[in-house]
């Protein structure tokens, strides 16, 4: 639980939005987001701080994606091809994440995985920090943000998961985001200048 104490606030949004906690390196991205226009802030913070994606890989109607309980909502269809492609690309490049996990360079910090957890509404994708490999082949980590639809679970709680549940990964390298494939489909919702600014902060693995 060492780094749980290092979880920092991203920002207090308008409309009495509940605070979100994340790791220091992800906070860097959130700070960058606060310099964007208001619509851009919501999309970037939703993407970075661990949006709740209900049934993103299941058959069904449109479900809600929200950064926090009172935040604006971005609709993503459960069969959305661009998001599903992003998840597939993220899973296909997982070896890059594990290489940094095993032998991180000084410039590589803030490793995190986005993991899908089953819920009453389908599924919730949440960023996990402090990832550790377990002897039984599973993984453990700490919720890097507050789960929306997992009763009794909170930011900083330890959780176990399998590799099959991983939907994205990211870390910071020299001030740029490496990975974060599921962030990219949200860029089309941003004003061009804001989208271009965020793209400039994203590095190909």
mmCIF file of C-alpha atoms in Angstrom:
data_model
loop_
_atom_site.group_PDB
_atom_site.id
_atom_site.type_symbol
_atom_site.label_atom_id
_atom_site.label_comp_id
_atom_site.label_asym_id
_atom_site.label_seq_id
_atom_site.Cartn_x
_atom_site.Cartn_y
_atom_site.Cartn_z
ATOM 1 C CA UNK A 1 0.000 0.000 0.000
ATOM 2 C CA UNK A 2 3.073 2.290 -0.130
ATOM 3 C CA UNK A 3 2.050 4.209 -3.192
ATOM 4 C CA UNK A 4 -1.595 4.463 -2.244
ATOM 5 C CA UNK A 5 -0.559 7.441 -0.142
ATOM 6 C CA UNK A 6 0.860 8.910 -3.337
ATOM 7 C CA UNK A 7 -2.479 8.886 -5.119
ATOM 8 C CA UNK A 8 -3.235 12.467 -6.036
ATOM 9 C CA UNK A 9 -6.325 14.396 -6.951
ATOM 10 C CA UNK A 10 -6.838 15.030 -10.663
ATOM 11 C CA UNK A 11 -9.194 17.982 -10.320
ATOM 12 C CA UNK A 12 -12.505 18.969 -8.757
ATOM 13 C CA UNK A 13 -14.869 19.428 -11.682
ATOM 14 C CA UNK A 14 -17.887 21.658 -11.940
ATOM 15 C CA UNK A 15 -21.298 20.482 -10.768
ATOM 16 C CA UNK A 16 -19.920 19.049 -7.523
ATOM 17 C CA UNK A 17 -18.114 16.217 -9.312
ATOM 18 C CA UNK A 18 -16.555 13.778 -6.864
ATOM 19 C CA UNK A 19 -12.739 13.811 -6.638
ATOM 20 C CA UNK A 20 -10.801 11.205 -8.577
ATOM 21 C CA UNK A 21 -7.470 9.770 -7.477
ATOM 22 C CA UNK A 22 -4.717 8.525 -9.707
ATOM 23 C CA UNK A 23 -0.993 7.924 -9.726
ATOM 24 C CA UNK A 24 1.454 10.801 -9.961
ATOM 25 C CA UNK A 25 2.404 10.130 -13.579
ATOM 26 C CA UNK A 26 -1.215 9.997 -14.682
ATOM 27 C CA UNK A 27 -1.793 13.233 -12.783
ATOM 28 C CA UNK A 28 0.667 14.809 -15.201
ATOM 29 C CA UNK A 29 -1.747 14.029 -18.027
ATOM 30 C CA UNK A 30 -4.682 15.347 -16.026
ATOM 31 C CA UNK A 31 -2.845 18.619 -15.425
ATOM 32 C CA UNK A 32 -2.296 18.876 -19.156
ATOM 33 C CA UNK A 33 -6.020 18.242 -19.665
ATOM 34 C CA UNK A 34 -6.968 21.197 -17.469
ATOM 35 C CA UNK A 35 -5.291 23.453 -20.027
ATOM 36 C CA UNK A 36 -7.673 22.259 -22.749
ATOM 37 C CA UNK A 37 -11.159 23.573 -23.488
ATOM 38 C CA UNK A 38 -13.929 22.407 -21.125
ATOM 39 C CA UNK A 39 -15.362 19.677 -23.450
ATOM 40 C CA UNK A 40 -11.839 18.390 -24.013
ATOM 41 C CA UNK A 41 -11.205 18.193 -20.264
ATOM 42 C CA UNK A 42 -14.105 15.824 -19.763
ATOM 43 C CA UNK A 43 -13.087 13.470 -22.554
ATOM 44 C CA UNK A 44 -9.400 13.368 -21.617
ATOM 45 C CA UNK A 45 -10.045 12.964 -17.903
ATOM 46 C CA UNK A 46 -12.616 10.280 -18.603
ATOM 47 C CA UNK A 47 -10.126 8.431 -20.776
ATOM 48 C CA UNK A 48 -7.176 8.790 -18.420
ATOM 49 C CA UNK A 49 -8.731 8.364 -15.008
ATOM 50 C CA UNK A 50 -10.404 5.090 -15.792
ATOM 51 C CA UNK A 51 -13.781 5.460 -17.419
ATOM 52 C CA UNK A 52 -16.537 3.017 -16.658
ATOM 53 C CA UNK A 53 -17.326 1.150 -19.870
ATOM 54 C CA UNK A 54 -20.504 -0.858 -19.491
ATOM 55 C CA UNK A 55 -20.500 -3.966 -21.675
ATOM 56 C CA UNK A 56 -18.023 -2.579 -24.201
ATOM 57 C CA UNK A 57 -17.307 -6.072 -25.526
ATOM 58 C CA UNK A 58 -20.763 -7.561 -25.086
ATOM 59 C CA UNK A 59 -23.777 -7.701 -27.366
ATOM 60 C CA UNK A 60 -26.295 -5.037 -26.501
ATOM 61 C CA UNK A 61 -27.449 -1.428 -26.973
ATOM 62 C CA UNK A 62 -25.514 1.762 -26.338
ATOM 63 C CA UNK A 63 -24.162 2.015 -22.800
ATOM 64 C CA UNK A 64 -22.832 4.950 -20.830
ATOM 65 C CA UNK A 65 -19.209 5.888 -20.294
ATOM 66 C CA UNK A 66 -18.542 8.375 -17.509
ATOM 67 C CA UNK A 67 -15.507 9.557 -15.573
ATOM 68 C CA UNK A 68 -17.414 9.963 -12.326
ATOM 69 C CA UNK A 69 -20.992 9.766 -11.063
ATOM 70 C CA UNK A 70 -21.927 13.336 -12.002
ATOM 71 C CA UNK A 71 -19.652 13.862 -14.980
ATOM 72 C CA UNK A 72 -20.859 14.315 -18.553
ATOM 73 C CA UNK A 73 -21.511 11.064 -20.407
ATOM 74 C CA UNK A 74 -19.925 9.864 -23.628
ATOM 75 C CA UNK A 75 -21.870 7.151 -25.428
ATOM 76 C CA UNK A 76 -19.976 4.130 -26.736
ATOM 77 C CA UNK A 77 -21.807 1.294 -28.448
ATOM 78 C CA UNK A 78 -21.115 -2.187 -27.185
ATOM 79 C CA UNK A 79 -20.152 -3.187 -30.719
ATOM 80 C CA UNK A 80 -18.148 -0.017 -31.405
ATOM 81 C CA UNK A 81 -15.538 -1.242 -33.915
ATOM 82 C CA UNK A 82 -13.010 1.509 -33.233
ATOM 83 C CA UNK A 83 -12.953 0.877 -29.477
ATOM 84 C CA UNK A 84 -12.846 -2.884 -29.950
ATOM 85 C CA UNK A 85 -9.947 -2.442 -32.386
ATOM 86 C CA UNK A 86 -8.165 -0.250 -29.829
ATOM 87 C CA UNK A 87 -8.576 -2.918 -27.158
ATOM 88 C CA UNK A 88 -7.284 -5.587 -29.537
ATOM 89 C CA UNK A 89 -4.281 -3.401 -30.398
ATOM 90 C CA UNK A 90 -3.569 -2.793 -26.718
ATOM 91 C CA UNK A 91 -3.673 -6.503 -25.978
ATOM 92 C CA UNK A 92 -1.438 -7.215 -28.950
ATOM 93 C CA UNK A 93 1.221 -4.845 -27.642
ATOM 94 C CA UNK A 94 1.132 -6.049 -24.021
ATOM 95 C CA UNK A 95 4.712 -7.421 -24.339
ATOM 96 C CA UNK A 96 5.886 -3.786 -24.436
ATOM 97 C CA UNK A 97 4.236 -3.180 -21.076
ATOM 98 C CA UNK A 98 5.660 -6.342 -19.539
ATOM 99 C CA UNK A 99 9.148 -5.498 -20.832
ATOM 100 C CA UNK A 100 9.008 -2.177 -18.990
ATOM 101 C CA UNK A 101 7.511 -3.924 -15.956
ATOM 102 C CA UNK A 102 10.387 -6.407 -15.792
ATOM 103 C CA UNK A 103 13.204 -3.953 -16.552
ATOM 104 C CA UNK A 104 11.964 -0.358 -16.367
ATOM 105 C CA UNK A 105 14.215 2.357 -17.713
ATOM 106 C CA UNK A 106 14.755 5.458 -15.550
ATOM 107 C CA UNK A 107 12.559 7.416 -17.959
ATOM 108 C CA UNK A 108 9.635 4.958 -17.647
ATOM 109 C CA UNK A 109 7.220 5.522 -14.762
ATOM 110 C CA UNK A 110 3.597 5.132 -13.754
ATOM 111 C CA UNK A 111 2.868 1.705 -15.209
ATOM 112 C CA UNK A 112 -0.856 0.932 -15.181
ATOM 113 C CA UNK A 113 -3.228 -1.603 -16.699
ATOM 114 C CA UNK A 114 -6.873 -1.115 -17.599
ATOM 115 C CA UNK A 115 -8.824 -4.204 -16.537
ATOM 116 C CA UNK A 116 -12.392 -5.288 -17.207
ATOM 117 C CA UNK A 117 -14.486 -6.400 -14.233
ATOM 118 C CA UNK A 118 -17.917 -7.988 -14.621
ATOM 119 C CA UNK A 119 -20.775 -5.933 -13.188
ATOM 120 C CA UNK A 120 -24.549 -6.004 -13.076
ATOM 121 C CA UNK A 121 -24.598 -3.805 -16.184
ATOM 122 C CA UNK A 122 -22.077 -5.800 -18.187
ATOM 123 C CA UNK A 123 -18.542 -4.688 -17.405
ATOM 124 C CA UNK A 124 -16.459 -1.867 -15.996
ATOM 125 C CA UNK A 125 -12.951 -1.067 -17.249
ATOM 126 C CA UNK A 126 -10.751 0.397 -14.507
ATOM 127 C CA UNK A 127 -7.114 1.490 -14.391
ATOM 128 C CA UNK A 128 -5.020 -0.614 -12.003
ATOM 129 C CA UNK A 129 -1.747 0.612 -10.471
ATOM 130 C CA UNK A 130 0.963 -1.213 -8.509
ATOM 131 C CA UNK A 131 0.603 -4.281 -10.741
ATOM 132 C CA UNK A 132 2.228 -7.479 -9.457
ATOM 133 C CA UNK A 133 2.520 -10.943 -10.955
ATOM 134 C CA UNK A 134 1.321 -13.689 -8.608
ATOM 135 C CA UNK A 135 2.767 -17.231 -8.299
ATOM 136 C CA UNK A 136 -0.518 -18.762 -9.496
ATOM 137 C CA UNK A 137 -0.327 -16.944 -12.834
ATOM 138 C CA UNK A 138 -2.815 -14.214 -11.953
ATOM 139 C CA UNK A 139 -2.082 -10.562 -11.230
ATOM 140 C CA UNK A 140 -2.862 -8.128 -8.448
ATOM 141 C CA UNK A 141 -2.925 -4.376 -8.180
ATOM 142 C CA UNK A 142 -4.678 -1.391 -6.661
ATOM 143 C CA UNK A 143 -7.714 0.401 -8.061
ATOM 144 C CA UNK A 144 -6.265 3.693 -9.324
ATOM 145 C CA UNK A 145 -9.703 5.308 -9.352
ATOM 146 C CA UNK A 146 -13.081 4.838 -7.694
ATOM 147 C CA UNK A 147 -15.091 1.949 -9.224
ATOM 148 C CA UNK A 148 -18.602 2.967 -10.284
ATOM 149 C CA UNK A 149 -20.453 -0.342 -10.248
ATOM 150 C CA UNK A 150 -18.457 -2.618 -7.952
ATOM 151 C CA UNK A 151 -20.190 -2.372 -4.555
ATOM 152 C CA UNK A 152 -17.789 -2.254 -1.622
ATOM 153 C CA UNK A 153 -14.741 -1.572 -3.803
ATOM 154 C CA UNK A 154 -12.846 1.704 -3.594
ATOM 155 C CA UNK A 155 -9.781 3.459 -4.981
ATOM 156 C CA UNK A 156 -6.675 1.991 -3.356
ATOM 157 C CA UNK A 157 -8.257 -1.418 -2.712
ATOM 158 C CA UNK A 158 -6.261 -4.456 -3.790
ATOM 159 C CA UNK A 159 -7.762 -6.644 -6.498
ATOM 160 C CA UNK A 160 -6.768 -9.774 -8.433
ATOM 161 C CA UNK A 161 -7.343 -10.348 -12.146
ATOM 162 C CA UNK A 162 -6.220 -12.491 -15.052
ATOM 163 C CA UNK A 163 -4.442 -11.510 -18.253
ATOM 164 C CA UNK A 164 -7.624 -12.233 -20.215
ATOM 165 C CA UNK A 165 -9.271 -9.296 -18.405
ATOM 166 C CA UNK A 166 -6.702 -6.697 -19.520
ATOM 167 C CA UNK A 167 -8.102 -4.180 -22.018
ATOM 168 C CA UNK A 168 -5.343 -1.547 -22.133
ATOM 169 C CA UNK A 169 -2.021 -0.480 -20.648
ATOM 170 C CA UNK A 170 0.067 2.654 -20.361
ATOM 171 C CA UNK A 171 3.126 4.226 -18.807
ATOM 172 C CA UNK A 172 4.951 7.527 -19.064
ATOM 173 C CA UNK A 173 8.281 7.809 -20.882
ATOM 174 C CA UNK A 174 10.118 11.112 -21.064
ATOM 175 C CA UNK A 175 6.874 12.948 -20.384
ATOM 176 C CA UNK A 176 4.879 11.148 -23.057
ATOM 177 C CA UNK A 177 2.113 8.556 -22.851
ATOM 178 C CA UNK A 178 3.128 5.131 -24.135
ATOM 179 C CA UNK A 179 0.187 2.834 -24.853
ATOM 180 C CA UNK A 180 -3.262 4.102 -23.902
ATOM 181 C CA UNK A 181 -4.861 2.756 -27.074
ATOM 182 C CA UNK A 182 -8.394 3.157 -25.690
ATOM 183 C CA UNK A 183 -7.745 6.878 -25.253
ATOM 184 C CA UNK A 184 -7.274 7.379 -28.981
ATOM 185 C CA UNK A 185 -10.874 6.694 -30.106
ATOM 186 C CA UNK A 186 -12.013 9.571 -27.871
ATOM 187 C CA UNK A 187 -9.864 12.100 -29.726
ATOM 188 C CA UNK A 188 -12.469 12.540 -32.465
ATOM 189 C CA UNK A 189 -14.743 14.077 -29.816
ATOM 190 C CA UNK A 190 -12.252 16.886 -29.158
ATOM 191 C CA UNK A 191 -11.737 20.188 -30.972
ATOM 192 C CA UNK A 192 -8.960 19.714 -33.521
ATOM 193 C CA UNK A 193 -6.435 21.855 -31.647
ATOM 194 C CA UNK A 194 -7.010 19.935 -28.414
ATOM 195 C CA UNK A 195 -6.895 16.550 -30.135
ATOM 196 C CA UNK A 196 -3.645 17.496 -31.857
ATOM 197 C CA UNK A 197 -2.155 18.606 -28.527
ATOM 198 C CA UNK A 198 -3.002 15.299 -26.889
ATOM 199 C CA UNK A 199 -1.745 13.293 -29.873
ATOM 200 C CA UNK A 200 1.546 15.125 -29.504
ATOM 201 C CA UNK A 201 1.785 13.760 -25.942
ATOM 202 C CA UNK A 202 1.252 10.170 -27.067
ATOM 203 C CA UNK A 203 4.199 8.042 -28.114
ATOM 204 C CA UNK A 204 3.967 4.879 -30.159
ATOM 205 C CA UNK A 205 5.282 1.835 -28.225
#
